[in-house]
């Protein structure tokens, strides 16, 4: 029974992770993206402090 509950918990985490990735809210490296809106366009991008570290 304990193994069954652990399996269900892992499955729930996988489903939650897949739905978050599919919605485009998270980058492939797990960084949450910020949402910018310019007129009618919605743009997703990494937070500026992360972009600053790359340069």
PDB file of C-alpha atoms in Angstrom, residues 7-54:
ATOM      1  CA  UNK A   7       3.793   5.859  -6.948  1.00  0.00           C
ATOM      2  CA  UNK A   8       0.719   8.084  -7.020  1.00  0.00           C
ATOM      3  CA  UNK A   9       2.679  10.969  -5.488  1.00  0.00           C
ATOM      4  CA  UNK A  10       5.429  10.642  -8.105  1.00  0.00           C
ATOM      5  CA  UNK A  11       2.843  10.462 -10.889  1.00  0.00           C
ATOM      6  CA  UNK A  12       1.136  13.607  -9.579  1.00  0.00           C
ATOM      7  CA  UNK A  13       4.469  15.453  -9.546  1.00  0.00           C
ATOM      8  CA  UNK A  14       5.241  14.361 -13.108  1.00  0.00           C
ATOM      9  CA  UNK A  15       1.823  15.517 -14.324  1.00  0.00           C
ATOM     10  CA  UNK A  16       2.195  18.881 -12.558  1.00  0.00           C
ATOM     11  CA  UNK A  17       5.665  19.366 -14.030  1.00  0.00           C
ATOM     12  CA  UNK A  18       4.487  18.448 -17.532  1.00  0.00           C
ATOM     13  CA  UNK A  19       1.547  20.859 -17.391  1.00  0.00           C
ATOM     14  CA  UNK A  20       3.759  23.701 -16.147  1.00  0.00           C
ATOM     15  CA  UNK A  21       6.267  23.062 -18.927  1.00  0.00           C
ATOM     16  CA  UNK A  22       3.531  22.835 -21.548  1.00  0.00           C
ATOM     17  CA  UNK A  23       2.051  26.165 -20.481  1.00  0.00           C
ATOM     18  CA  UNK A  24       5.365  27.876 -21.232  1.00  0.00           C
ATOM     19  CA  UNK A  25       5.744  29.394 -17.787  1.00  0.00           C
ATOM     20  CA  UNK A  26       9.056  27.681 -17.044  1.00  0.00           C
ATOM     21  CA  UNK A  27      12.208  27.546 -19.141  1.00  0.00           C
ATOM     22  CA  UNK A  28      13.885  24.229 -19.860  1.00  0.00           C
ATOM     23  CA  UNK A  29      16.364  24.828 -17.023  1.00  0.00           C
ATOM     24  CA  UNK A  30      13.511  25.293 -14.519  1.00  0.00           C
ATOM     25  CA  UNK A  31      13.782  29.081 -14.271  1.00  0.00           C
ATOM     26  CA  UNK A  32      10.402  30.731 -13.964  1.00  0.00           C
ATOM     27  CA  UNK A  33       9.866  33.150 -16.822  1.00  0.00           C
ATOM     28  CA  UNK A  34       8.592  36.673 -16.377  1.00  0.00           C
ATOM     29  CA  UNK A  35       5.638  37.812 -18.477  1.00  0.00           C
ATOM     30  CA  UNK A  36       5.873  41.078 -20.370  1.00  0.00           C
ATOM     31  CA  UNK A  37       3.003  42.656 -22.284  1.00  0.00           C
ATOM     32  CA  UNK A  38       3.469  45.105 -25.121  1.00  0.00           C
ATOM     33  CA  UNK A  39       0.168  46.150 -26.624  1.00  0.00           C
ATOM     34  CA  UNK A  40      -1.665  42.954 -27.509  1.00  0.00           C
ATOM     35  CA  UNK A  41       1.496  40.812 -27.579  1.00  0.00           C
ATOM     36  CA  UNK A  42       2.498  38.785 -24.532  1.00  0.00           C
ATOM     37  CA  UNK A  43       6.204  38.001 -24.281  1.00  0.00           C
ATOM     38  CA  UNK A  44       7.824  35.461 -21.953  1.00  0.00           C
ATOM     39  CA  UNK A  45      11.430  35.998 -20.911  1.00  0.00           C
ATOM     40  CA  UNK A  46      13.966  35.225 -18.223  1.00  0.00           C
ATOM     41  CA  UNK A  47      14.256  37.655 -15.309  1.00  0.00           C
ATOM     42  CA  UNK A  48      16.726  40.480 -15.960  1.00  0.00           C
ATOM     43  CA  UNK A  49      19.058  39.522 -13.099  1.00  0.00           C
ATOM     44  CA  UNK A  50      19.730  36.172 -14.797  1.00  0.00           C
ATOM     45  CA  UNK A  51      20.339  37.792 -18.173  1.00  0.00           C
ATOM     46  CA  UNK A  52      22.819  40.179 -16.537  1.00  0.00           C
ATOM     47  CA  UNK A  53      24.862  37.280 -15.160  1.00  0.00           C
ATOM     48  CA  UNK A  54      25.318  35.780 -18.631  1.00  0.00           C
TER      49      UNK A  54
END
